[in-house]
Amino acid sequence: MRTIMLAALPVGFVFGLAACGSDPAPAPQAEEAPVQMQAGEWELVRKTTGYNTPTVTPAQYQEALKQVATQKLCIAVDAQGVPAADALAGQEGTACTFKDKLVRKGRLIATLACTAGAGTSEIVIEGNYGADTLTLGTTMTKTEGGKPVLRTTHDLTGRRLGDCPKPG
């Protein structure tokens, strides 16, 4: 009798689990609206957090870490609500284009390819943005003649001030 009861126990357990799976499936959740950065006049603050050249001295490195640049500019955004590449590059490159770009729920991970003086710069960007704020980290590598000559890192923060001023 005892062995029959023990043998019946797993069967009852399986039927009990099957009953748990009979609940209706949860209703699909509404998809979140994408986060869109707004075009307009923005104030960007770029704080240097790293500076490296083949010949950098400790004093030059410490001096570079004191650099904080504030810039007001009108920023255009694309259909995904991502700012123009040149606005993100700041003084570290011109004629920038996105080599790659991943945008999801206010998160941006991208690589920019830019012209930088006699060479080129590649800027890797990662961080978060909203309609009227952004917080990004950037790493720039400048190359001349196929050799890296400068690497910098920055914390980039920004806030939207409003619409761009009308010319004239």
mmCIF file of C-alpha atoms in Angstrom:
data_model
loop_
_atom_site.group_PDB
_atom_site.id
_atom_site.type_symbol
_atom_site.label_atom_id
_atom_site.label_comp_id
_atom_site.label_asym_id
_atom_site.label_seq_id
_atom_site.Cartn_x
_atom_site.Cartn_y
_atom_site.Cartn_z
ATOM 1 C CA MET A 1 0.000 0.000 0.000
ATOM 2 C CA ARG A 2 2.815 2.338 0.872
ATOM 3 C CA THR A 3 4.497 1.855 -2.542
ATOM 4 C CA ILE A 4 1.211 2.556 -4.359
ATOM 5 C CA MET A 5 0.885 5.869 -2.513
ATOM 6 C CA LEU A 6 4.482 6.833 -3.343
ATOM 7 C CA ALA A 7 3.954 5.927 -7.000
ATOM 8 C CA ALA A 8 0.767 7.993 -7.153
ATOM 9 C CA LEU A 9 2.453 11.064 -5.687
ATOM 10 C CA PRO A 10 4.391 12.042 -8.875
ATOM 11 C CA VAL A 11 1.258 11.597 -11.010
ATOM 12 C CA GLY A 12 -0.736 13.937 -8.776
ATOM 13 C CA PHE A 13 2.123 16.452 -8.815
ATOM 14 C CA VAL A 14 2.196 16.479 -12.654
ATOM 15 C CA PHE A 15 -1.568 17.046 -12.849
ATOM 16 C CA GLY A 16 -1.243 19.833 -10.284
ATOM 17 C CA LEU A 17 1.400 21.592 -12.407
ATOM 18 C CA ALA A 18 -0.711 21.218 -15.527
ATOM 19 C CA ALA A 19 -3.522 23.093 -13.796
ATOM 20 C CA CYS A 20 -1.135 25.997 -13.080
ATOM 21 C CA GLY A 21 -0.491 26.488 -16.778
ATOM 22 C CA SER A 22 -4.162 26.922 -17.596
ATOM 23 C CA ASP A 23 -4.274 30.595 -16.576
ATOM 24 C CA PRO A 24 -4.924 32.915 -19.509
ATOM 25 C CA ALA A 25 -1.828 34.492 -21.066
ATOM 26 C CA PRO A 26 -1.166 38.044 -19.877
ATOM 27 C CA ALA A 27 -2.393 40.761 -22.196
ATOM 28 C CA PRO A 28 0.360 42.231 -24.380
ATOM 29 C CA GLN A 29 1.732 45.462 -22.966
ATOM 30 C CA ALA A 30 1.537 48.630 -24.984
ATOM 31 C CA GLU A 31 4.883 49.489 -26.563
ATOM 32 C CA GLU A 32 6.623 52.478 -25.007
ATOM 33 C CA ALA A 33 6.814 55.583 -27.146
ATOM 34 C CA PRO A 34 10.352 56.184 -28.434
ATOM 35 C CA VAL A 35 12.414 58.846 -26.675
ATOM 36 C CA GLN A 36 12.900 61.793 -29.020
ATOM 37 C CA MET A 37 15.473 64.494 -28.442
ATOM 38 C CA GLN A 38 14.046 67.882 -29.418
ATOM 39 C CA ALA A 39 15.757 70.098 -31.936
ATOM 40 C CA GLY A 40 16.533 73.627 -30.808
ATOM 41 C CA GLU A 41 19.101 75.686 -28.960
ATOM 42 C CA TRP A 42 21.167 73.588 -26.570
ATOM 43 C CA GLU A 43 23.903 74.298 -24.074
ATOM 44 C CA LEU A 44 26.554 71.562 -24.121
ATOM 45 C CA VAL A 45 29.239 71.209 -21.453
ATOM 46 C CA ARG A 46 32.251 69.070 -22.352
ATOM 47 C CA LYS A 47 34.579 68.143 -19.450
ATOM 48 C CA THR A 48 37.895 66.481 -20.289
ATOM 49 C CA THR A 49 38.370 63.267 -18.302
ATOM 50 C CA GLY A 50 41.372 61.846 -20.176
ATOM 51 C CA TYR A 51 44.131 63.110 -22.478
ATOM 52 C CA ASN A 52 46.906 61.048 -24.013
ATOM 53 C CA THR A 53 49.514 61.664 -26.710
ATOM 54 C CA PRO A 54 52.746 59.762 -27.376
ATOM 55 C CA THR A 55 54.667 62.587 -25.653
ATOM 56 C CA VAL A 56 52.259 63.816 -22.950
ATOM 57 C CA THR A 57 53.897 64.812 -19.671
ATOM 58 C CA PRO A 58 52.196 64.455 -16.289
ATOM 59 C CA ALA A 59 51.865 68.254 -16.081
ATOM 60 C CA GLN A 60 50.191 68.426 -19.518
ATOM 61 C CA TYR A 61 47.840 65.617 -18.525
ATOM 62 C CA GLN A 62 46.822 67.383 -15.299
ATOM 63 C CA GLU A 63 46.306 70.656 -17.190
ATOM 64 C CA ALA A 64 44.103 68.896 -19.759
ATOM 65 C CA LEU A 65 41.894 67.502 -16.980
ATOM 66 C CA LYS A 66 41.015 71.078 -15.953
ATOM 67 C CA GLN A 67 39.449 71.837 -19.338
ATOM 68 C CA VAL A 68 35.712 72.431 -19.388
ATOM 69 C CA ALA A 69 34.158 73.878 -22.544
ATOM 70 C CA THR A 70 30.624 75.274 -22.690
ATOM 71 C CA GLN A 71 28.975 75.793 -26.047
ATOM 72 C CA LYS A 72 25.540 77.059 -27.104
ATOM 73 C CA LEU A 73 24.378 75.878 -30.503
ATOM 74 C CA CYS A 74 21.328 75.033 -32.529
ATOM 75 C CA ILE A 75 21.036 71.287 -32.919
ATOM 76 C CA ALA A 76 19.068 69.489 -35.605
ATOM 77 C CA VAL A 77 17.826 65.946 -34.916
ATOM 78 C CA ASP A 78 17.114 63.078 -37.306
ATOM 79 C CA ALA A 79 13.923 61.024 -37.611
ATOM 80 C CA GLN A 80 14.995 58.874 -34.631
ATOM 81 C CA GLY A 81 15.438 61.995 -32.484
ATOM 82 C CA VAL A 82 19.249 61.723 -32.481
ATOM 83 C CA PRO A 83 21.351 64.911 -32.723
ATOM 84 C CA ALA A 84 23.509 65.763 -35.717
ATOM 85 C CA ALA A 85 26.948 64.110 -35.637
ATOM 86 C CA ASP A 86 28.882 67.409 -35.785
ATOM 87 C CA ALA A 87 27.097 68.672 -32.648
ATOM 88 C CA LEU A 88 28.249 65.608 -30.719
ATOM 89 C CA ALA A 89 31.853 65.903 -31.968
ATOM 90 C CA GLY A 90 32.410 69.456 -30.757
ATOM 91 C CA GLN A 91 35.970 70.676 -31.471
ATOM 92 C CA GLU A 92 37.271 67.141 -32.033
ATOM 93 C CA GLY A 93 36.135 66.807 -35.618
ATOM 94 C CA THR A 94 34.283 68.303 -38.559
ATOM 95 C CA ALA A 95 32.262 66.840 -41.430
ATOM 96 C CA CYS A 96 31.314 63.971 -39.111
ATOM 97 C CA THR A 97 29.136 61.038 -40.104
ATOM 98 C CA PHE A 98 27.750 58.129 -38.116
ATOM 99 C CA LYS A 99 29.716 54.928 -38.836
ATOM 100 C CA ASP A 100 27.229 53.045 -36.699
ATOM 101 C CA LYS A 101 24.395 54.013 -34.402
ATOM 102 C CA LEU A 102 22.252 52.102 -31.912
ATOM 103 C CA VAL A 103 19.303 54.016 -30.471
ATOM 104 C CA ARG A 104 16.814 52.540 -28.028
ATOM 105 C CA LYS A 105 14.612 54.106 -25.335
ATOM 106 C CA GLY A 106 16.814 57.155 -24.819
ATOM 107 C CA ARG A 107 20.104 55.232 -25.014
ATOM 108 C CA LEU A 108 22.660 56.104 -27.704
ATOM 109 C CA ILE A 109 25.713 54.053 -28.636
ATOM 110 C CA ALA A 110 27.474 55.313 -31.764
ATOM 111 C CA THR A 111 30.750 55.788 -33.582
ATOM 112 C CA LEU A 112 31.486 58.942 -35.564
ATOM 113 C CA ALA A 113 34.024 59.307 -38.378
ATOM 114 C CA CYS A 114 35.313 62.873 -38.706
ATOM 115 C CA THR A 115 37.942 65.045 -40.351
ATOM 116 C CA ALA A 116 40.419 66.432 -37.803
ATOM 117 C CA GLY A 117 43.072 68.838 -39.080
ATOM 118 C CA ALA A 118 45.613 66.893 -41.167
ATOM 119 C CA GLY A 119 44.080 63.580 -40.141
ATOM 120 C CA THR A 120 40.881 61.913 -39.047
ATOM 121 C CA SER A 121 39.174 61.267 -35.752
ATOM 122 C CA GLU A 122 36.946 58.459 -34.618
ATOM 123 C CA ILE A 123 34.655 59.269 -31.715
ATOM 124 C CA VAL A 124 32.867 56.577 -29.747
ATOM 125 C CA ILE A 125 29.789 57.850 -27.892
ATOM 126 C CA GLU A 126 27.685 56.150 -25.250
ATOM 127 C CA GLY A 127 25.032 57.495 -22.926
ATOM 128 C CA ASN A 128 21.473 58.615 -22.395
ATOM 129 C CA TYR A 129 19.315 61.408 -23.716
ATOM 130 C CA GLY A 130 15.809 62.716 -23.273
ATOM 131 C CA ALA A 131 13.714 65.349 -24.953
ATOM 132 C CA ASP A 132 15.612 68.185 -23.276
ATOM 133 C CA THR A 133 18.724 66.677 -21.593
ATOM 134 C CA LEU A 134 21.641 64.449 -22.476
ATOM 135 C CA THR A 135 24.491 62.768 -20.608
ATOM 136 C CA LEU A 136 27.108 61.076 -22.787
ATOM 137 C CA GLY A 137 30.646 59.805 -22.516
ATOM 138 C CA THR A 138 32.956 60.198 -25.522
ATOM 139 C CA THR A 139 36.308 58.702 -26.491
ATOM 140 C CA MET A 140 38.119 60.271 -29.440
ATOM 141 C CA THR A 141 41.134 58.839 -31.253
ATOM 142 C CA LYS A 142 42.841 61.179 -33.721
ATOM 143 C CA THR A 143 44.984 59.573 -36.430
ATOM 144 C CA GLU A 144 47.499 61.181 -38.793
ATOM 145 C CA GLY A 145 49.307 59.159 -41.460
ATOM 146 C CA GLY A 146 47.730 55.973 -40.114
ATOM 147 C CA LYS A 147 49.161 56.469 -36.616
ATOM 148 C CA PRO A 148 47.230 57.542 -33.510
ATOM 149 C CA VAL A 149 48.456 60.923 -32.268
ATOM 150 C CA LEU A 150 45.858 61.849 -29.634
ATOM 151 C CA ARG A 151 43.232 60.156 -27.499
ATOM 152 C CA THR A 152 40.796 62.093 -25.319
ATOM 153 C CA THR A 153 37.797 61.220 -23.204
ATOM 154 C CA HIS A 154 35.037 63.605 -22.183
ATOM 155 C CA ASP A 155 31.859 63.745 -20.149
ATOM 156 C CA LEU A 156 29.294 65.558 -22.271
ATOM 157 C CA THR A 157 26.153 66.964 -20.685
ATOM 158 C CA GLY A 158 23.539 69.154 -22.266
ATOM 159 C CA ARG A 159 20.226 70.829 -21.756
ATOM 160 C CA ARG A 160 17.782 72.314 -24.196
ATOM 161 C CA LEU A 161 17.343 76.056 -23.772
ATOM 162 C CA GLY A 162 14.435 76.480 -26.191
ATOM 163 C CA ASP A 163 13.882 77.103 -29.854
ATOM 164 C CA CYS A 164 16.756 78.393 -31.954
ATOM 165 C CA PRO A 165 16.906 82.204 -32.183
ATOM 166 C CA LYS A 166 15.536 83.582 -35.416
ATOM 167 C CA PRO A 167 18.257 85.012 -37.685
ATOM 168 C CA GLY A 168 18.394 88.707 -38.242
#
